[in-house]
């Protein structure tokens, strides 16, 4: 069971109050992209054991989207942050580094 | 004009560990916009008396305002006053980016009351209903079993629950089962 803090409304709720929205920080390759880029956007997903970044929606609550950083192995949530960003903010990365030194995920570390 | 009726026309369940009552028609207005906007705050105060803080509800005898999200309020008035309230909002907020929609007939409203009301709520929603964790003045959107709902304490030992009218009967059945006689948990 995940306990998520919604950064939009400030409610701390368990995961059935939210809806998972897939991997975070995908680049939406579209018109003008190569076939490889489009394949990457459509199909290629991380499936890590450990640190992971996801999009979530507070669907039984304020209705807003946000980002979450968590561990797929322990279900520990390192932090949640705004949906309006292309990469995790420094305090989220620092929180992960404190618990999982040397972590990396796609281009982030 | 057709005769407006509420989803369950005042159905009630008594004799359990809490009383369940459908509260009938209530005027409800969804107001979306910039909640820090001075004109909007003034308009809300004109209707409900107070601008609610985040995750809270402001109620007086006639009307109320509840914080739904960072850009949305739920205004509650008498059912008959909803259209005129929207007209007042439209003229007060003219020129600002906002939405005021009459959702009165899209909702059902219930009251759960009695000494075990907290337990009935706690059986259905993933919310901490301990007496020191959930108090009067707080407003929470969550789910009750399988449907979304908004809830608050209308007085000590009484909760008001708002859900979509389309699931009104489900909500009434749900609350009634959770309030069945002899089903006390004794958690609080
Ligand atoms: Zn939220």
CSV table of C-alpha atoms and ligand atoms in Angstrom, one decimal:
chain,number,residue,atom,x,y,z
A,1,UNK,CA,0.0,0.0,0.0
A,2,UNK,CA,1.4,3.4,-1.0
A,3,UNK,CA,0.7,6.5,1.0
A,4,UNK,CA,0.9,9.5,-1.3
A,5,UNK,CA,1.0,13.2,-0.3
A,6,UNK,CA,-0.8,15.2,-3.1
A,7,UNK,CA,1.3,18.3,-3.7
A,8,UNK,CA,-1.8,20.0,-5.3
A,9,UNK,CA,-4.3,19.8,-2.4
A,10,UNK,CA,-2.1,18.7,0.5
A,11,UNK,CA,-4.1,15.6,1.3
A,12,UNK,CA,-2.2,12.5,2.5
A,13,UNK,CA,-4.1,9.5,1.2
A,14,UNK,CA,-3.6,5.9,0.4
A,15,UNK,CA,-3.3,4.7,-3.1
A,16,UNK,CA,-6.9,3.8,-3.8
A,17,UNK,CA,-7.7,7.5,-3.6
A,18,UNK,CA,-5.3,8.0,-6.5
A,19,UNK,CA,-4.9,6.6,-10.0
A,20,UNK,CA,-1.5,5.6,-11.5
A,21,UNK,CA,-0.8,7.4,-14.8
A,22,UNK,CA,2.3,5.5,-16.0
A,23,UNK,CA,5.9,6.5,-16.3
A,24,UNK,CA,7.0,10.1,-15.7
A,25,UNK,CA,8.9,12.5,-17.8
A,26,UNK,CA,8.3,10.9,-21.2
A,27,UNK,CA,9.0,13.0,-24.2
A,28,UNK,CA,6.0,13.0,-26.5
A,29,UNK,CA,7.7,12.4,-29.9
A,30,UNK,CA,5.2,13.2,-32.5
A,31,UNK,CA,5.1,15.0,-35.9
A,32,UNK,CA,8.6,15.3,-37.4
A,33,UNK,CA,10.1,12.6,-35.2
A,34,UNK,CA,12.0,9.5,-36.5
A,35,UNK,CA,10.4,6.1,-36.3
A,36,UNK,CA,12.9,5.1,-33.5
A,37,UNK,CA,11.8,8.2,-31.5
A,38,UNK,CA,8.2,7.4,-32.0
A,39,UNK,CA,8.7,3.8,-31.0
A,40,UNK,CA,10.5,5.0,-27.9
A,41,UNK,CA,7.6,7.2,-26.9
A,42,UNK,CA,5.0,4.6,-27.6
A,43,UNK,CA,6.5,1.4,-26.3
A,44,UNK,CA,9.8,1.8,-24.4
A,45,UNK,CA,9.2,1.9,-20.6
A,46,UNK,CA,11.5,1.6,-17.6
A,47,UNK,CA,10.7,-1.4,-15.4
A,48,UNK,CA,13.2,-1.0,-12.5
A,49,UNK,CA,13.5,-2.8,-9.2
A,50,UNK,CA,14.1,0.2,-7.0
A,51,UNK,CA,13.9,3.9,-7.7
A,52,UNK,CA,11.1,4.8,-10.1
A,53,UNK,CA,9.3,8.0,-11.3
A,54,UNK,CA,5.6,7.9,-12.1
A,55,UNK,CA,2.7,10.2,-12.8
A,56,UNK,CA,-0.3,10.0,-10.5
A,57,UNK,CA,-3.7,11.6,-10.5
A,58,UNK,CA,-5.7,12.4,-7.3
A,59,UNK,CA,-8.9,11.2,-9.0
A,60,UNK,CA,-10.9,10.7,-5.8
A,61,UNK,CA,-9.8,14.0,-4.5
A,62,UNK,CA,-8.7,17.3,-6.0
A,63,UNK,CA,-8.5,15.7,-9.5
A,64,UNK,CA,-5.1,17.1,-10.3
A,65,UNK,CA,-2.1,15.3,-11.8
A,66,UNK,CA,1.3,15.2,-10.1
A,67,UNK,CA,4.6,13.3,-10.0
A,68,UNK,CA,5.8,10.7,-7.5
A,69,UNK,CA,9.2,9.2,-6.9
A,70,UNK,CA,9.1,5.8,-5.2
A,71,UNK,CA,10.8,2.5,-4.7
A,72,UNK,CA,9.1,-0.4,-6.6
A,73,UNK,CA,10.7,-2.9,-4.2
A,74,UNK,CA,9.7,-1.5,-0.8
A,75,UNK,CA,6.9,0.8,-1.9
A,76,UNK,CA,8.6,3.6,0.0
A,77,UNK,CA,7.6,7.0,-1.4
A,78,UNK,CA,10.6,9.4,-1.6
A,79,UNK,CA,8.4,12.4,-2.4
A,80,UNK,CA,5.8,13.9,-4.7
A,81,UNK,CA,6.1,17.0,-6.9
A,82,UNK,CA,4.4,19.2,-9.4
A,83,UNK,CA,3.3,17.8,-12.8
A,84,UNK,CA,4.5,21.1,-14.4
A,85,UNK,CA,8.2,20.1,-14.7
A,86,UNK,CA,10.4,18.1,-17.1
A,87,UNK,CA,12.6,16.6,-14.4
A,88,UNK,CA,12.5,15.9,-10.7
A,89,UNK,CA,13.4,18.9,-8.5
A,90,UNK,CA,16.6,18.9,-6.5
A,91,UNK,CA,15.0,18.2,-3.1
A,92,UNK,CA,13.4,15.0,-4.5
A,93,UNK,CA,16.8,13.8,-6.0
A,94,UNK,CA,18.4,14.6,-2.6
A,95,UNK,CA,15.8,12.7,-0.7
A,96,UNK,CA,16.4,9.6,-2.9
A,97,UNK,CA,20.2,10.0,-2.7
A,98,UNK,CA,19.9,10.0,1.1
A,99,UNK,CA,18.1,6.6,1.0
A,100,UNK,CA,19.5,5.0,-2.1
A,101,UNK,CA,23.1,6.4,-2.7
A,102,UNK,CA,24.3,6.0,-6.3
A,103,UNK,CA,20.8,5.6,-7.7
A,104,UNK,CA,20.1,6.4,-11.4
A,105,UNK,CA,17.0,6.3,-13.6
A,106,UNK,CA,17.1,7.1,-17.3
A,107,UNK,CA,19.2,10.4,-17.5
A,108,UNK,CA,18.6,11.3,-13.8
A,109,UNK,CA,20.9,10.4,-10.9
B,1,UNK,CA,-41.5,24.3,-14.6
B,2,UNK,CA,-41.1,20.7,-13.6
B,3,UNK,CA,-41.3,19.7,-10.0
B,4,UNK,CA,-37.7,19.1,-8.8
B,5,UNK,CA,-37.2,16.1,-6.5
B,6,UNK,CA,-34.1,14.7,-4.9
B,7,UNK,CA,-32.6,11.4,-5.8
B,8,UNK,CA,-34.2,9.4,-3.0
B,9,UNK,CA,-36.8,11.9,-1.9
B,10,UNK,CA,-35.7,12.0,1.7
B,11,UNK,CA,-35.1,8.3,2.3
B,12,UNK,CA,-33.9,7.3,5.8
B,13,UNK,CA,-32.5,4.4,7.6
B,14,UNK,CA,-33.0,4.3,11.4
B,15,UNK,CA,-32.5,1.7,14.1
B,16,UNK,CA,-28.8,1.0,13.3
B,17,UNK,CA,-25.7,2.3,14.9
B,18,UNK,CA,-26.1,5.6,13.1
B,19,UNK,CA,-29.0,7.3,11.3
B,20,UNK,CA,-28.8,7.7,7.5
B,21,UNK,CA,-30.9,10.4,5.9
B,22,UNK,CA,-31.0,11.8,2.4
B,23,UNK,CA,-31.2,15.5,2.9
B,24,UNK,CA,-33.2,16.4,-0.1
B,25,UNK,CA,-32.6,19.2,-2.6
B,26,UNK,CA,-29.7,21.6,-2.1
B,27,UNK,CA,-28.5,24.3,-4.4
B,28,UNK,CA,-24.9,23.6,-5.5
B,29,UNK,CA,-22.7,25.7,-7.6
B,30,UNK,CA,-19.3,24.7,-8.9
B,31,UNK,CA,-17.1,27.8,-9.0
B,32,UNK,CA,-13.8,27.5,-10.7
B,33,UNK,CA,-11.2,30.3,-11.1
B,34,UNK,CA,-8.3,31.9,-9.3
B,35,UNK,CA,-9.1,31.5,-5.6
B,36,UNK,CA,-6.7,34.4,-4.8
B,37,UNK,CA,-8.6,36.8,-7.0
B,38,UNK,CA,-10.0,39.7,-5.0
B,39,UNK,CA,-13.2,39.9,-6.9
B,40,UNK,CA,-13.8,36.2,-6.5
B,41,UNK,CA,-13.1,36.3,-2.8
B,42,UNK,CA,-15.5,39.2,-2.4
B,43,UNK,CA,-18.2,37.4,-4.3
B,44,UNK,CA,-17.8,34.2,-2.3
B,45,UNK,CA,-17.9,36.2,1.0
B,46,UNK,CA,-21.1,37.8,-0.3
B,47,UNK,CA,-22.7,34.4,-0.7
B,48,UNK,CA,-21.3,32.2,2.1
B,49,UNK,CA,-20.0,34.9,4.5
B,50,UNK,CA,-16.4,33.5,4.6
B,51,UNK,CA,-13.8,32.3,2.1
B,52,UNK,CA,-12.8,28.8,3.1
B,53,UNK,CA,-9.1,27.9,3.6
B,54,UNK,CA,-7.6,24.9,1.8
B,55,UNK,CA,-9.3,21.6,2.7
B,56,UNK,CA,-11.9,23.4,4.8
B,57,UNK,CA,-15.6,24.4,4.6
B,58,UNK,CA,-17.3,27.6,5.7
B,59,UNK,CA,-20.9,27.3,6.5
B,60,UNK,CA,-23.5,29.6,8.0
B,61,UNK,CA,-27.3,29.1,8.4
B,62,UNK,CA,-28.1,29.9,4.8
B,63,UNK,CA,-25.2,29.0,2.7
B,64,UNK,CA,-21.7,27.4,2.6
B,65,UNK,CA,-18.5,27.3,0.6
B,66,UNK,CA,-16.2,24.3,0.4
B,67,UNK,CA,-12.6,24.1,-0.9
B,68,UNK,CA,-12.7,21.4,-3.6
B,69,UNK,CA,-9.2,22.0,-5.1
B,70,UNK,CA,-6.7,24.8,-5.7
B,71,UNK,CA,-9.0,26.3,-8.4
B,72,UNK,CA,-12.4,25.1,-7.4
B,73,UNK,CA,-15.0,25.8,-4.7
B,74,UNK,CA,-18.4,24.2,-4.1
B,75,UNK,CA,-21.0,26.8,-3.1
B,76,UNK,CA,-24.1,25.7,-1.3
B,77,UNK,CA,-27.4,27.7,-1.2
B,78,UNK,CA,-31.1,26.9,-1.1
B,79,UNK,CA,-32.1,24.9,-4.1
B,80,UNK,CA,-34.3,27.7,-5.4
B,81,UNK,CA,-31.6,30.3,-5.0
B,82,UNK,CA,-29.0,28.6,-7.2
B,83,UNK,CA,-30.0,30.3,-10.6
B,84,UNK,CA,-30.0,33.8,-9.0
B,85,UNK,CA,-26.7,33.1,-7.2
B,86,UNK,CA,-25.1,32.2,-10.6
B,87,UNK,CA,-26.4,35.4,-12.1
B,88,UNK,CA,-24.9,37.3,-9.2
B,89,UNK,CA,-21.6,35.6,-9.7
B,90,UNK,CA,-21.6,36.2,-13.5
B,91,UNK,CA,-22.1,39.9,-13.0
B,92,UNK,CA,-19.7,40.2,-10.0
B,93,UNK,CA,-16.9,38.3,-11.9
B,94,UNK,CA,-17.4,39.8,-15.3
B,95,UNK,CA,-14.1,40.1,-17.1
B,96,UNK,CA,-12.2,37.5,-15.0
B,97,UNK,CA,-11.5,34.0,-16.1
B,98,UNK,CA,-13.9,31.8,-14.1
B,99,UNK,CA,-16.7,29.3,-14.4
B,100,UNK,CA,-19.9,29.1,-12.4
B,101,UNK,CA,-22.1,26.1,-13.1
B,102,UNK,CA,-25.3,25.0,-11.4
B,103,UNK,CA,-24.8,21.3,-10.4
B,104,UNK,CA,-27.6,21.1,-7.9
B,105,UNK,CA,-29.5,18.4,-9.7
B,106,UNK,CA,-26.3,16.4,-10.4
B,107,UNK,CA,-25.8,15.6,-6.7
B,108,UNK,CA,-27.2,13.7,-3.8
B,109,UNK,CA,-26.7,14.7,-0.2
B,110,UNK,CA,-26.8,12.5,2.9
B,111,UNK,CA,-26.4,12.8,6.6
B,112,UNK,CA,-24.8,10.2,8.8
B,113,UNK,CA,-25.6,10.9,12.5
B,114,UNK,CA,-25.3,9.4,15.9
B,115,UNK,CA,-22.6,8.4,18.4
B,116,UNK,CA,-21.1,5.8,15.9
B,117,UNK,CA,-21.2,8.1,12.9
B,118,UNK,CA,-17.4,8.2,12.8
B,119,UNK,CA,-17.2,4.4,12.7
B,120,UNK,CA,-19.7,4.2,9.8
B,121,UNK,CA,-17.6,6.7,7.8
B,122,UNK,CA,-14.4,4.9,8.7
B,123,UNK,CA,-15.7,1.6,7.4
B,124,UNK,CA,-16.2,3.1,3.9
B,125,UNK,CA,-13.5,5.8,3.3
B,126,UNK,CA,-9.7,5.6,3.4
B,127,UNK,CA,-9.6,8.6,5.7
B,128,UNK,CA,-8.4,9.0,9.3
B,129,UNK,CA,-11.7,9.7,11.2
B,130,UNK,CA,-10.1,9.6,14.7
B,131,UNK,CA,-11.7,12.4,16.8
B,132,UNK,CA,-8.4,14.4,16.9
B,133,UNK,CA,-7.7,13.8,13.2
B,134,UNK,CA,-11.0,14.7,11.6
B,135,UNK,CA,-12.8,17.7,13.1
B,136,UNK,CA,-15.5,20.2,12.4
B,137,UNK,CA,-14.6,22.7,9.7
B,138,UNK,CA,-12.6,20.2,7.7
B,139,UNK,CA,-13.7,19.2,4.2
B,140,UNK,CA,-12.4,16.0,2.5
B,141,UNK,CA,-12.9,14.6,-1.0
B,142,UNK,CA,-12.3,10.9,-1.1
B,143,UNK,CA,-14.2,7.8,-2.0
B,144,UNK,CA,-16.8,5.8,-0.1
B,145,UNK,CA,-16.4,2.2,-1.2
B,146,UNK,CA,-16.5,2.5,-5.0
B,147,UNK,CA,-17.7,6.0,-5.6
B,148,UNK,CA,-16.2,9.5,-5.1
B,149,UNK,CA,-17.6,11.6,-2.4
B,150,UNK,CA,-17.1,14.8,-0.5
B,151,UNK,CA,-17.7,14.9,3.3
B,152,UNK,CA,-17.5,17.1,6.3
B,153,UNK,CA,-18.8,17.2,9.9
B,154,UNK,CA,-22.0,19.3,10.0
B,155,UNK,CA,-22.0,19.1,13.8
B,156,UNK,CA,-20.5,16.8,16.5
B,157,UNK,CA,-21.4,13.2,15.7
B,158,UNK,CA,-22.9,14.0,12.3
B,159,UNK,CA,-21.3,13.9,8.8
B,160,UNK,CA,-22.7,15.3,5.6
B,161,UNK,CA,-21.8,13.3,2.4
B,162,UNK,CA,-22.2,14.6,-1.1
B,163,UNK,CA,-22.0,12.3,-4.1
B,164,UNK,CA,-23.1,12.2,-7.7
B,165,UNK,CA,-26.9,11.7,-8.0
B,166,UNK,CA,-26.4,8.8,-10.4
B,167,UNK,CA,-24.9,6.8,-7.5
B,168,UNK,CA,-27.3,8.1,-4.9
B,169,UNK,CA,-29.0,4.8,-4.3
B,170,UNK,CA,-25.7,3.0,-4.1
B,171,UNK,CA,-24.5,5.5,-1.5
B,172,UNK,CA,-27.7,5.1,0.6
B,173,UNK,CA,-27.4,1.3,0.5
B,174,UNK,CA,-23.8,1.5,1.4
B,175,UNK,CA,-24.2,3.8,4.3
B,176,UNK,CA,-27.2,1.7,5.6
B,177,UNK,CA,-25.3,-1.5,5.5
B,178,UNK,CA,-22.3,0.1,7.3
B,179,UNK,CA,-24.7,1.4,9.9
B,180,UNK,CA,-26.5,-2.0,10.5
B,181,UNK,CA,-27.5,-2.6,14.1
B,182,UNK,CA,-24.8,-4.5,16.1
B,183,UNK,CA,-22.0,-3.6,13.7
B,184,UNK,CA,-20.1,-1.4,16.1
B,185,UNK,CA,-16.3,-1.8,15.8
B,186,UNK,CA,-15.4,0.2,18.9
B,187,UNK,CA,-12.4,1.7,17.2
B,188,UNK,CA,-12.9,5.3,18.5
C,1,LIG,ZN1,-5.0,16.3,-4.4
